Amino acid sequence: MIHADGIDAVTDADFAVEVLEADRPVLVEFTADWCGPCRQLAPVLSAVAAETADRLKVVQLDVDSNPEVMIRYGVLSMPTLMVFRDGEPVKSMVGARPKRRLLEELEDVI
């Protein structure tokens, strides 16, 4: 399913295929409808997804509907941004941030 911001939504059921088996790094935003900072981050993620489309896949996982993945990776706060490469988490960031800072933080993993 694609959200209004153009970012794919993943679920517990398709996480392995969409994220762990992806052919490029994947940035997963662990999010929730009730999360204000998640809403603030949405346009930043859309811009990052557009700018890095050839190097990075960006997806969202709603933690309320998909608790298994959240629990498996020890996610406690929203938004948590986690980068997966070759099936493994390689970077984790908590909280909203501006686009430039997010791009800088992603540079070493994409």
PDB file of N, CA and C in Angstrom:
ATOM      1  N   MET A   1       0.839  -1.178   0.000  1.00  0.00           N
ATOM      2  CA  MET A   1       0.000   0.000   0.000  1.00  0.00           C
ATOM      3  C   MET A   1       0.885   1.243   0.000  1.00  0.00           C
ATOM      4  N   ILE A   2       0.523   2.250  -0.773  1.00  0.00           N
ATOM      5  CA  ILE A   2       1.280   3.488  -0.832  1.00  0.00           C
ATOM      6  C   ILE A   2       0.498   4.576  -0.106  1.00  0.00           C
ATOM      7  N   HIS A   3       1.172   5.253   0.812  1.00  0.00           N
ATOM      8  CA  HIS A   3       0.554   6.360   1.546  1.00  0.00           C
ATOM      9  C   HIS A   3       0.422   7.572   0.622  1.00  0.00           C
ATOM     10  N   ALA A   4      -0.304   8.567   1.071  1.00  0.00           N
ATOM     11  CA  ALA A   4      -0.510   9.792   0.299  1.00  0.00           C
ATOM     12  C   ALA A   4       0.802  10.496   0.001  1.00  0.00           C
ATOM     13  N   ASP A   5       1.804  10.305   0.855  1.00  0.00           N
ATOM     14  CA  ASP A   5       3.086  10.964   0.638  1.00  0.00           C
ATOM     15  C   ASP A   5       3.985  10.203  -0.330  1.00  0.00           C
ATOM     16  N   GLY A   6       3.480   9.120  -0.917  1.00  0.00           N
ATOM     17  CA  GLY A   6       4.238   8.390  -1.923  1.00  0.00           C
ATOM     18  C   GLY A   6       5.182   7.345  -1.367  1.00  0.00           C
ATOM     19  N   ILE A   7       5.160   7.137  -0.077  1.00  0.00           N
ATOM     20  CA  ILE A   7       6.059   6.163   0.541  1.00  0.00           C
ATOM     21  C   ILE A   7       5.288   4.867   0.769  1.00  0.00           C
ATOM     22  N   ASP A   8       5.879   3.741   0.392  1.00  0.00           N
ATOM     23  CA  ASP A   8       5.245   2.440   0.572  1.00  0.00           C
ATOM     24  C   ASP A   8       5.084   2.114   2.046  1.00  0.00           C
ATOM     25  N   ALA A   9       3.991   1.457   2.366  1.00  0.00           N
ATOM     26  CA  ALA A   9       3.772   0.932   3.709  1.00  0.00           C
ATOM     27  C   ALA A   9       4.111  -0.548   3.693  1.00  0.00           C
ATOM     28  N   VAL A  10       4.840  -1.000   4.711  1.00  0.00           N
ATOM     29  CA  VAL A  10       5.126  -2.422   4.857  1.00  0.00           C
ATOM     30  C   VAL A  10       4.415  -2.915   6.106  1.00  0.00           C
ATOM     31  N   THR A  11       4.260  -4.234   6.184  1.00  0.00           N
ATOM     32  CA  THR A  11       3.566  -4.862   7.303  1.00  0.00           C
ATOM     33  C   THR A  11       4.433  -5.971   7.878  1.00  0.00           C
ATOM     34  N   ASP A  12       4.003  -6.505   9.018  1.00  0.00           N
ATOM     35  CA  ASP A  12       4.696  -7.668   9.571  1.00  0.00           C
ATOM     36  C   ASP A  12       4.779  -8.777   8.524  1.00  0.00           C
ATOM     37  N   ALA A  13       3.707  -8.943   7.744  1.00  0.00           N
ATOM     38  CA  ALA A  13       3.619 -10.048   6.782  1.00  0.00           C
ATOM     39  C   ALA A  13       4.599  -9.901   5.616  1.00  0.00           C
ATOM     40  N   ASP A  14       4.826  -8.673   5.131  1.00  0.00           N
ATOM     41  CA  ASP A  14       5.696  -8.529   3.950  1.00  0.00           C
ATOM     42  C   ASP A  14       7.051  -7.881   4.266  1.00  0.00           C
ATOM     43  N   PHE A  15       7.368  -7.683   5.548  1.00  0.00           N
ATOM     44  CA  PHE A  15       8.611  -7.023   5.936  1.00  0.00           C
ATOM     45  C   PHE A  15       9.838  -7.760   5.403  1.00  0.00           C
ATOM     46  N   ALA A  16       9.852  -9.091   5.526  1.00  0.00           N
ATOM     47  CA  ALA A  16      11.017  -9.858   5.083  1.00  0.00           C
ATOM     48  C   ALA A  16      11.284  -9.648   3.595  1.00  0.00           C
ATOM     49  N   VAL A  17      10.250  -9.720   2.781  1.00  0.00           N
ATOM     50  CA  VAL A  17      10.420  -9.566   1.333  1.00  0.00           C
ATOM     51  C   VAL A  17      10.761  -8.123   0.966  1.00  0.00           C
ATOM     52  N   GLU A  18      10.006  -7.174   1.515  1.00  0.00           N
ATOM     53  CA  GLU A  18      10.158  -5.769   1.127  1.00  0.00           C
ATOM     54  C   GLU A  18      11.414  -5.111   1.695  1.00  0.00           C
ATOM     55  N   VAL A  19      11.862  -5.549   2.859  1.00  0.00           N
ATOM     56  CA  VAL A  19      12.988  -4.887   3.528  1.00  0.00           C
ATOM     57  C   VAL A  19      14.220  -5.786   3.574  1.00  0.00           C
ATOM     58  N   LEU A  20      14.092  -6.951   4.180  1.00  0.00           N
ATOM     59  CA  LEU A  20      15.261  -7.796   4.407  1.00  0.00           C
ATOM     60  C   LEU A  20      15.837  -8.368   3.120  1.00  0.00           C
ATOM     61  N   GLU A  21      14.993  -8.590   2.106  1.00  0.00           N
ATOM     62  CA  GLU A  21      15.467  -9.165   0.841  1.00  0.00           C
ATOM     63  C   GLU A  21      15.630  -8.114  -0.252  1.00  0.00           C
ATOM     64  N   ALA A  22      15.546  -6.833   0.094  1.00  0.00           N
ATOM     65  CA  ALA A  22      15.646  -5.760  -0.902  1.00  0.00           C
ATOM     66  C   ALA A  22      17.039  -5.732  -1.524  1.00  0.00           C
ATOM     67  N   ASP A  23      17.095  -5.262  -2.775  1.00  0.00           N
ATOM     68  CA  ASP A  23      18.362  -5.220  -3.511  1.00  0.00           C
ATOM     69  C   ASP A  23      19.160  -3.937  -3.264  1.00  0.00           C
ATOM     70  N   ARG A  24      18.681  -3.093  -2.368  1.00  0.00           N
ATOM     71  CA  ARG A  24      19.389  -1.857  -1.996  1.00  0.00           C
ATOM     72  C   ARG A  24      19.049  -1.554  -0.545  1.00  0.00           C
ATOM     73  N   PRO A  25      19.753  -0.634   0.087  1.00  0.00           N
ATOM     74  CA  PRO A  25      19.411  -0.292   1.475  1.00  0.00           C
ATOM     75  C   PRO A  25      17.968   0.211   1.575  1.00  0.00           C
ATOM     76  N   VAL A  26      17.349  -0.059   2.733  1.00  0.00           N
ATOM     77  CA  VAL A  26      15.972   0.349   2.972  1.00  0.00           C
ATOM     78  C   VAL A  26      15.918   1.151   4.271  1.00  0.00           C
ATOM     79  N   LEU A  27      15.325   2.347   4.194  1.00  0.00           N
ATOM     80  CA  LEU A  27      15.070   3.157   5.370  1.00  0.00           C
ATOM     81  C   LEU A  27      13.637   2.879   5.812  1.00  0.00           C
ATOM     82  N   VAL A  28      13.484   2.337   7.019  1.00  0.00           N
ATOM     83  CA  VAL A  28      12.164   2.033   7.567  1.00  0.00           C
ATOM     84  C   VAL A  28      11.838   3.087   8.617  1.00  0.00           C
ATOM     85  N   GLU A  29      10.692   3.741   8.446  1.00  0.00           N
ATOM     86  CA  GLU A  29      10.202   4.623   9.498  1.00  0.00           C
ATOM     87  C   GLU A  29       9.165   3.839  10.287  1.00  0.00           C
ATOM     88  N   PHE A  30       9.444   3.624  11.571  1.00  0.00           N
ATOM     89  CA  PHE A  30       8.477   3.028  12.482  1.00  0.00           C
ATOM     90  C   PHE A  30       7.608   4.185  12.953  1.00  0.00           C
ATOM     91  N   THR A  31       6.315   4.137  12.630  1.00  0.00           N
ATOM     92  CA  THR A  31       5.437   5.283  12.805  1.00  0.00           C
ATOM     93  C   THR A  31       4.112   4.864  13.408  1.00  0.00           C
ATOM     94  N   ALA A  32       3.308   5.855  13.776  1.00  0.00           N
ATOM     95  CA  ALA A  32       1.956   5.615  14.290  1.00  0.00           C
ATOM     96  C   ALA A  32       1.101   6.831  13.956  1.00  0.00           C
ATOM     97  N   ASP A  33      -0.186   6.594  13.744  1.00  0.00           N
ATOM     98  CA  ASP A  33      -1.102   7.691  13.405  1.00  0.00           C
ATOM     99  C   ASP A  33      -1.138   8.781  14.462  1.00  0.00           C
ATOM    100  N   TRP A  34      -0.977   8.413  15.721  1.00  0.00           N
ATOM    101  CA  TRP A  34      -1.083   9.357  16.833  1.00  0.00           C
ATOM    102  C   TRP A  34       0.204  10.149  17.076  1.00  0.00           C
ATOM    103  N   CYS A  35       1.248   9.872  16.313  1.00  0.00           N
ATOM    104  CA  CYS A  35       2.581  10.435  16.562  1.00  0.00           C
ATOM    105  C   CYS A  35       2.766  11.764  15.828  1.00  0.00           C
ATOM    106  N   GLY A  36       2.794  12.869  16.581  1.00  0.00           N
ATOM    107  CA  GLY A  36       2.993  14.192  15.994  1.00  0.00           C
ATOM    108  C   GLY A  36       4.319  14.350  15.268  1.00  0.00           C
ATOM    109  N   PRO A  37       5.458  13.970  15.889  1.00  0.00           N
ATOM    110  CA  PRO A  37       6.733  14.082  15.181  1.00  0.00           C
ATOM    111  C   PRO A  37       6.781  13.243  13.898  1.00  0.00           C
ATOM    112  N   CYS A  38       6.032  12.137  13.869  1.00  0.00           N
ATOM    113  CA  CYS A  38       5.965  11.317  12.648  1.00  0.00           C
ATOM    114  C   CYS A  38       5.318  12.124  11.517  1.00  0.00           C
ATOM    115  N   ARG A  39       4.260  12.851  11.851  1.00  0.00           N
ATOM    116  CA  ARG A  39       3.604  13.685  10.841  1.00  0.00           C
ATOM    117  C   ARG A  39       4.530  14.798  10.366  1.00  0.00           C
ATOM    118  N   GLN A  40       5.325  15.369  11.279  1.00  0.00           N
ATOM    119  CA  GLN A  40       6.290  16.398  10.905  1.00  0.00           C
ATOM    120  C   GLN A  40       7.355  15.830   9.965  1.00  0.00           C
ATOM    121  N   LEU A  41       7.702  14.581  10.168  1.00  0.00           N
ATOM    122  CA  LEU A  41       8.756  13.938   9.391  1.00  0.00           C
ATOM    123  C   LEU A  41       8.286  13.506   8.003  1.00  0.00           C
ATOM    124  N   ALA A  42       6.979  13.351   7.804  1.00  0.00           N
ATOM    125  CA  ALA A  42       6.445  12.825   6.546  1.00  0.00           C
ATOM    126  C   ALA A  42       6.946  13.578   5.306  1.00  0.00           C
ATOM    127  N   PRO A  43       6.876  14.924   5.247  1.00  0.00           N
ATOM    128  CA  PRO A  43       7.372  15.596   4.040  1.00  0.00           C
ATOM    129  C   PRO A  43       8.880  15.464   3.868  1.00  0.00           C
ATOM    130  N   VAL A  44       9.608  15.361   4.969  1.00  0.00           N
ATOM    131  CA  VAL A  44      11.067  15.163   4.897  1.00  0.00           C
ATOM    132  C   VAL A  44      11.355  13.804   4.269  1.00  0.00           C
ATOM    133  N   LEU A  45      10.644  12.764   4.730  1.00  0.00           N
ATOM    134  CA  LEU A  45      10.863  11.423   4.169  1.00  0.00           C
ATOM    135  C   LEU A  45      10.487  11.366   2.694  1.00  0.00           C
ATOM    136  N   SER A  46       9.418  12.045   2.319  1.00  0.00           N
ATOM    137  CA  SER A  46       9.024  12.070   0.906  1.00  0.00           C
ATOM    138  C   SER A  46      10.124  12.691   0.065  1.00  0.00           C
ATOM    139  N   ALA A  47      10.706  13.787   0.542  1.00  0.00           N
ATOM    140  CA  ALA A  47      11.780  14.460  -0.192  1.00  0.00           C
ATOM    141  C   ALA A  47      13.029  13.585  -0.264  1.00  0.00           C
ATOM    142  N   VAL A  48      13.369  12.952   0.837  1.00  0.00           N
ATOM    143  CA  VAL A  48      14.539  12.062   0.859  1.00  0.00           C
ATOM    144  C   VAL A  48      14.309  10.876  -0.075  1.00  0.00           C
ATOM    145  N   ALA A  49      13.107  10.317  -0.053  1.00  0.00           N
ATOM    146  CA  ALA A  49      12.793   9.188  -0.942  1.00  0.00           C
ATOM    147  C   ALA A  49      12.955   9.587  -2.399  1.00  0.00           C
ATOM    148  N   ALA A  50      12.500  10.784  -2.757  1.00  0.00           N
ATOM    149  CA  ALA A  50      12.607  11.253  -4.140  1.00  0.00           C
ATOM    150  C   ALA A  50      14.068  11.493  -4.530  1.00  0.00           C
ATOM    151  N   GLU A  51      14.833  12.085  -3.625  1.00  0.00           N
ATOM    152  CA  GLU A  51      16.233  12.419  -3.926  1.00  0.00           C
ATOM    153  C   GLU A  51      17.138  11.207  -3.989  1.00  0.00           C
ATOM    154  N   THR A  52      16.821  10.168  -3.231  1.00  0.00           N
ATOM    155  CA  THR A  52      17.720   9.012  -3.139  1.00  0.00           C
ATOM    156  C   THR A  52      17.119   7.754  -3.756  1.00  0.00           C
ATOM    157  N   ALA A  53      16.120   7.908  -4.606  1.00  0.00           N
ATOM    158  CA  ALA A  53      15.365   6.760  -5.136  1.00  0.00           C
ATOM    159  C   ALA A  53      16.258   5.709  -5.793  1.00  0.00           C
ATOM    160  N   ASP A  54      17.357   6.133  -6.405  1.00  0.00           N
ATOM    161  CA  ASP A  54      18.235   5.175  -7.080  1.00  0.00           C
ATOM    162  C   ASP A  54      19.135   4.412  -6.106  1.00  0.00           C
ATOM    163  N   ARG A  55      19.272   4.918  -4.858  1.00  0.00           N
ATOM    164  CA  ARG A  55      20.195   4.303  -3.896  1.00  0.00           C
ATOM    165  C   ARG A  55      19.526   3.773  -2.645  1.00  0.00           C
ATOM    166  N   LEU A  56      18.297   4.228  -2.370  1.00  0.00           N
ATOM    167  CA  LEU A  56      17.655   3.921  -1.099  1.00  0.00           C
ATOM    168  C   LEU A  56      16.157   3.753  -1.301  1.00  0.00           C
ATOM    169  N   LYS A  57      15.615   2.725  -0.676  1.00  0.00           N
ATOM    170  CA  LYS A  57      14.166   2.524  -0.657  1.00  0.00           C
ATOM    171  C   LYS A  57      13.670   3.023   0.693  1.00  0.00           C
ATOM    172  N   VAL A  58      12.572   3.788   0.701  1.00  0.00           N
ATOM    173  CA  VAL A  58      12.013   4.330   1.942  1.00  0.00           C
ATOM    174  C   VAL A  58      10.614   3.750   2.143  1.00  0.00           C
ATOM    175  N   VAL A  59      10.383   3.180   3.320  1.00  0.00           N
ATOM    176  CA  VAL A  59       9.085   2.584   3.638  1.00  0.00           C
ATOM    177  C   VAL A  59       8.672   2.989   5.048  1.00  0.00           C
ATOM    178  N   GLN A  60       7.378   2.806   5.330  1.00  0.00           N
ATOM    179  CA  GLN A  60       6.839   3.072   6.663  1.00  0.00           C
ATOM    180  C   GLN A  60       6.194   1.809   7.205  1.00  0.00           C
ATOM    181  N   LEU A  61       6.317   1.628   8.518  1.00  0.00           N
ATOM    182  CA  LEU A  61       5.664   0.513   9.190  1.00  0.00           C
ATOM    183  C   LEU A  61       4.858   1.077  10.350  1.00  0.00           C
ATOM    184  N   ASP A  62       3.547   0.888  10.309  1.00  0.00           N
ATOM    185  CA  ASP A  62       2.664   1.349  11.381  1.00  0.00           C
ATOM    186  C   ASP A  62       2.787   0.370  12.543  1.00  0.00           C
ATOM    187  N   VAL A  63       3.314   0.865  13.664  1.00  0.00           N
ATOM    188  CA  VAL A  63       3.594  -0.029  14.794  1.00  0.00           C
ATOM    189  C   VAL A  63       2.337  -0.538  15.482  1.00  0.00           C
ATOM    190  N   ASP A  64       1.259   0.222  15.422  1.00  0.00           N
ATOM    191  CA  ASP A  64       0.024  -0.228  16.062  1.00  0.00           C
ATOM    192  C   ASP A  64      -0.580  -1.423  15.327  1.00  0.00           C
ATOM    193  N   SER A  65      -0.464  -1.430  14.019  1.00  0.00           N
ATOM    194  CA  SER A  65      -1.009  -2.528  13.208  1.00  0.00           C
ATOM    195  C   SER A  65      -0.012  -3.666  13.026  1.00  0.00           C
ATOM    196  N   ASN A  66       1.270  -3.390  13.261  1.00  0.00           N
ATOM    197  CA  ASN A  66       2.335  -4.357  12.965  1.00  0.00           C
ATOM    198  C   ASN A  66       3.340  -4.423  14.113  1.00  0.00           C
ATOM    199  N   PRO A  67       2.928  -4.974  15.256  1.00  0.00           N
ATOM    200  CA  PRO A  67       3.815  -4.953  16.429  1.00  0.00           C
ATOM    201  C   PRO A  67       4.986  -5.939  16.372  1.00  0.00           C
ATOM    202  N   GLU A  68       4.886  -6.994  15.557  1.00  0.00           N
ATOM    203  CA  GLU A  68       5.926  -8.027  15.568  1.00  0.00           C
ATOM    204  C   GLU A  68       7.294  -7.469  15.179  1.00  0.00           C
ATOM    205  N   VAL A  69       7.358  -6.725  14.084  1.00  0.00           N
ATOM    206  CA  VAL A  69       8.635  -6.181  13.624  1.00  0.00           C
ATOM    207  C   VAL A  69       9.167  -5.172  14.634  1.00  0.00           C
ATOM    208  N   MET A  70       8.280  -4.340  15.157  1.00  0.00           N
ATOM    209  CA  MET A  70       8.671  -3.351  16.158  1.00  0.00           C
ATOM    210  C   MET A  70       9.324  -4.037  17.359  1.00  0.00           C
ATOM    211  N   ILE A  71       8.706  -5.088  17.852  1.00  0.00           N
ATOM    212  CA  ILE A  71       9.234  -5.812  19.011  1.00  0.00           C
ATOM    213  C   ILE A  71      10.552  -6.498  18.651  1.00  0.00           C
ATOM    214  N   ARG A  72      10.617  -7.111  17.472  1.00  0.00           N
ATOM    215  CA  ARG A  72      11.818  -7.830  17.060  1.00  0.00           C
ATOM    216  C   ARG A  72      13.053  -6.933  17.055  1.00  0.00           C
ATOM    217  N   TYR A  73      12.869  -5.661  16.654  1.00  0.00           N
ATOM    218  CA  TYR A  73      14.013  -4.754  16.556  1.00  0.00           C
ATOM    219  C   TYR A  73      14.102  -3.782  17.731  1.00  0.00           C
ATOM    220  N   GLY A  74      13.318  -4.008  18.768  1.00  0.00           N
ATOM    221  CA  GLY A  74      13.437  -3.233  19.990  1.00  0.00           C
ATOM    222  C   GLY A  74      13.075  -1.763  19.858  1.00  0.00           C
ATOM    223  N   VAL A  75      12.130  -1.465  18.973  1.00  0.00           N
ATOM    224  CA  VAL A  75      11.714  -0.074  18.768  1.00  0.00           C
ATOM    225  C   VAL A  75      10.815   0.361  19.918  1.00  0.00           C
ATOM    226  N   LEU A  76      11.194   1.460  20.583  1.00  0.00           N
ATOM    227  CA  LEU A  76      10.446   1.939  21.735  1.00  0.00           C
ATOM    228  C   LEU A  76       9.833   3.314  21.521  1.00  0.00           C
ATOM    229  N   SER A  77      10.387   4.106  20.619  1.00  0.00           N
ATOM    230  CA  SER A  77       9.932   5.482  20.403  1.00  0.00           C
ATOM    231  C   SER A  77       9.557   5.690  18.945  1.00  0.00           C
ATOM    232  N   MET A  78       8.603   6.614  18.734  1.00  0.00           N
ATOM    233  CA  MET A  78       8.221   6.971  17.374  1.00  0.00           C
ATOM    234  C   MET A  78       8.571   8.438  17.156  1.00  0.00           C
ATOM    235  N   PRO A  79       9.063   8.816  16.005  1.00  0.00           N
ATOM    236  CA  PRO A  79       9.467   7.911  14.932  1.00  0.00           C
ATOM    237  C   PRO A  79      10.866   7.355  15.182  1.00  0.00           C
ATOM    238  N   THR A  80      11.040   6.084  14.892  1.00  0.00           N
ATOM    239  CA  THR A  80      12.375   5.491  14.819  1.00  0.00           C
ATOM    240  C   THR A  80      12.649   5.230  13.346  1.00  0.00           C
ATOM    241  N   LEU A  81      13.807   5.652  12.902  1.00  0.00           N
ATOM    242  CA  LEU A  81      14.245   5.400  11.531  1.00  0.00           C
ATOM    243  C   LEU A  81      15.353   4.363  11.602  1.00  0.00           C
ATOM    244  N   MET A  82      15.192   3.282  10.847  1.00  0.00           N
ATOM    245  CA  MET A  82      16.183   2.221  10.865  1.00  0.00           C
ATOM    246  C   MET A  82      16.555   1.881   9.426  1.00  0.00           C
ATOM    247  N   VAL A  83      17.851   1.822   9.161  1.00  0.00           N
ATOM    248  CA  VAL A  83      18.327   1.466   7.825  1.00  0.00           C
ATOM    249  C   VAL A  83      18.743  -0.001   7.844  1.00  0.00           C
ATOM    250  N   PHE A  84      18.217  -0.746   6.886  1.00  0.00           N
ATOM    251  CA  PHE A  84      18.565  -2.155   6.717  1.00  0.00           C
ATOM    252  C   PHE A  84      19.361  -2.314   5.434  1.00  0.00           C
ATOM    253  N   ARG A  85      20.449  -3.069   5.514  1.00  0.00           N
ATOM    254  CA  ARG A  85      21.239  -3.364   4.320  1.00  0.00           C
ATOM    255  C   ARG A  85      21.603  -4.841   4.385  1.00  0.00           C
ATOM    256  N   ASP A  86      21.371  -5.547   3.294  1.00  0.00           N
ATOM    257  CA  ASP A  86      21.649  -6.986   3.218  1.00  0.00           C
ATOM    258  C   ASP A  86      20.972  -7.750   4.355  1.00  0.00           C
ATOM    259  N   GLY A  87      19.732  -7.336   4.680  1.00  0.00           N
ATOM    260  CA  GLY A  87      18.946  -8.061   5.664  1.00  0.00           C
ATOM    261  C   GLY A  87      19.255  -7.739   7.112  1.00  0.00           C
ATOM    262  N   GLU A  88      20.157  -6.799   7.351  1.00  0.00           N
ATOM    263  CA  GLU A  88      20.551  -6.472   8.715  1.00  0.00           C
ATOM    264  C   GLU A  88      20.356  -4.987   8.998  1.00  0.00           C
ATOM    265  N   PRO A  89      19.963  -4.638  10.230  1.00  0.00           N
ATOM    266  CA  PRO A  89      19.900  -3.213  10.582  1.00  0.00           C
ATOM    267  C   PRO A  89      21.319  -2.667  10.725  1.00  0.00           C
ATOM    268  N   VAL A  90      21.615  -1.570  10.037  1.00  0.00           N
ATOM    269  CA  VAL A  90      22.962  -1.004  10.074  1.00  0.00           C
ATOM    270  C   VAL A  90      22.999   0.385  10.708  1.00  0.00           C
ATOM    271  N   LYS A  91      21.835   0.991  10.908  1.00  0.00           N
ATOM    272  CA  LYS A  91      21.783   2.311  11.535  1.00  0.00           C
ATOM    273  C   LYS A  91      20.392   2.530  12.102  1.00  0.00           C
ATOM    274  N   SER A  92      20.341   3.216  13.248  1.00  0.00           N
ATOM    275  CA  SER A  92      19.064   3.535  13.870  1.00  0.00           C
ATOM    276  C   SER A  92      19.107   4.968  14.381  1.00  0.00           C
ATOM    277  N   MET A  93      18.024   5.708  14.133  1.00  0.00           N
ATOM    278  CA  MET A  93      17.911   7.097  14.566  1.00  0.00           C
ATOM    279  C   MET A  93      16.517   7.280  15.148  1.00  0.00           C
ATOM    280  N   VAL A  94      16.415   8.068  16.216  1.00  0.00           N
ATOM    281  CA  VAL A  94      15.124   8.300  16.857  1.00  0.00           C
ATOM    282  C   VAL A  94      14.795   9.782  16.778  1.00  0.00           C
ATOM    283  N   GLY A  95      13.569  10.079  16.368  1.00  0.00           N
ATOM    284  CA  GLY A  95      13.096  11.457  16.353  1.00  0.00           C
ATOM    285  C   GLY A  95      13.101  12.090  14.972  1.00  0.00           C
ATOM    286  N   ALA A  96      12.268  13.116  14.837  1.00  0.00           N
ATOM    287  CA  ALA A  96      12.197  13.860  13.585  1.00  0.00           C
ATOM    288  C   ALA A  96      13.457  14.701  13.425  1.00  0.00           C
ATOM    289  N   ARG A  97      13.806  14.986  12.180  1.00  0.00           N
ATOM    290  CA  ARG A  97      14.963  15.814  11.882  1.00  0.00           C
ATOM    291  C   ARG A  97      14.780  16.470  10.532  1.00  0.00           C
ATOM    292  N   PRO A  98      15.494  17.568  10.273  1.00  0.00           N
ATOM    293  CA  PRO A  98      15.384  18.215   8.966  1.00  0.00           C
ATOM    294  C   PRO A  98      16.025  17.358   7.871  1.00  0.00           C
ATOM    295  N   LYS A  99      15.632  17.615   6.639  1.00  0.00           N
ATOM    296  CA  LYS A  99      16.094  16.818   5.498  1.00  0.00           C
ATOM    297  C   LYS A  99      17.615  16.798   5.389  1.00  0.00           C
ATOM    298  N   ARG A 100      18.239  17.958   5.498  1.00  0.00           N
ATOM    299  CA  ARG A 100      19.686  18.014   5.317  1.00  0.00           C
ATOM    300  C   ARG A 100      20.398  17.135   6.345  1.00  0.00           C
ATOM    301  N   ARG A 101      19.960  17.215   7.593  1.00  0.00           N
ATOM    302  CA  ARG A 101      20.582  16.385   8.642  1.00  0.00           C
ATOM    303  C   ARG A 101      20.345  14.904   8.379  1.00  0.00           C
ATOM    304  N   LEU A 102      19.136  14.549   7.962  1.00  0.00           N
ATOM    305  CA  LEU A 102      18.837  13.142   7.688  1.00  0.00           C
ATOM    306  C   LEU A 102      19.711  12.633   6.546  1.00  0.00           C
ATOM    307  N   LEU A 103      19.840  13.407   5.492  1.00  0.00           N
ATOM    308  CA  LEU A 103      20.688  12.997   4.359  1.00  0.00           C
ATOM    309  C   LEU A 103      22.133  12.816   4.806  1.00  0.00           C
ATOM    310  N   GLU A 104      22.620  13.720   5.651  1.00  0.00           N
ATOM    311  CA  GLU A 104      23.996  13.582   6.161  1.00  0.00           C
ATOM    312  C   GLU A 104      24.152  12.298   6.976  1.00  0.00           C
ATOM    313  N   GLU A 105      23.161  12.004   7.809  1.00  0.00           N
ATOM    314  CA  GLU A 105      23.232  10.808   8.650  1.00  0.00           C
ATOM    315  C   GLU A 105      23.128   9.527   7.827  1.00  0.00           C
ATOM    316  N   LEU A 106      22.500   9.594   6.683  1.00  0.00           N
ATOM    317  CA  LEU A 106      22.329   8.408   5.835  1.00  0.00           C
ATOM    318  C   LEU A 106      23.526   8.168   4.916  1.00  0.00           C
ATOM    319  N   GLU A 107      24.345   9.170   4.715  1.00  0.00           N
ATOM    320  CA  GLU A 107      25.395   9.105   3.692  1.00  0.00           C
ATOM    321  C   GLU A 107      26.309   7.903   3.840  1.00  0.00           C
ATOM    322  N   ASP A 108      26.637   7.520   5.053  1.00  0.00           N
ATOM    323  CA  ASP A 108      27.585   6.406   5.248  1.00  0.00           C
ATOM    324  C   ASP A 108      26.950   5.027   5.068  1.00  0.00           C
ATOM    325  N   VAL A 109      25.634   4.957   4.915  1.00  0.00           N
ATOM    326  CA  VAL A 109      24.997   3.632   4.789  1.00  0.00           C
ATOM    327  C   VAL A 109      24.284   3.412   3.459  1.00  0.00           C
ATOM    328  N   ILE A 110      24.273   4.437   2.591  1.00  0.00           N
ATOM    329  CA  ILE A 110      23.625   4.232   1.283  1.00  0.00           C
ATOM    330  C   ILE A 110      24.607   4.411   0.149  1.00  0.00           C
TER     331      ILE A 110
END
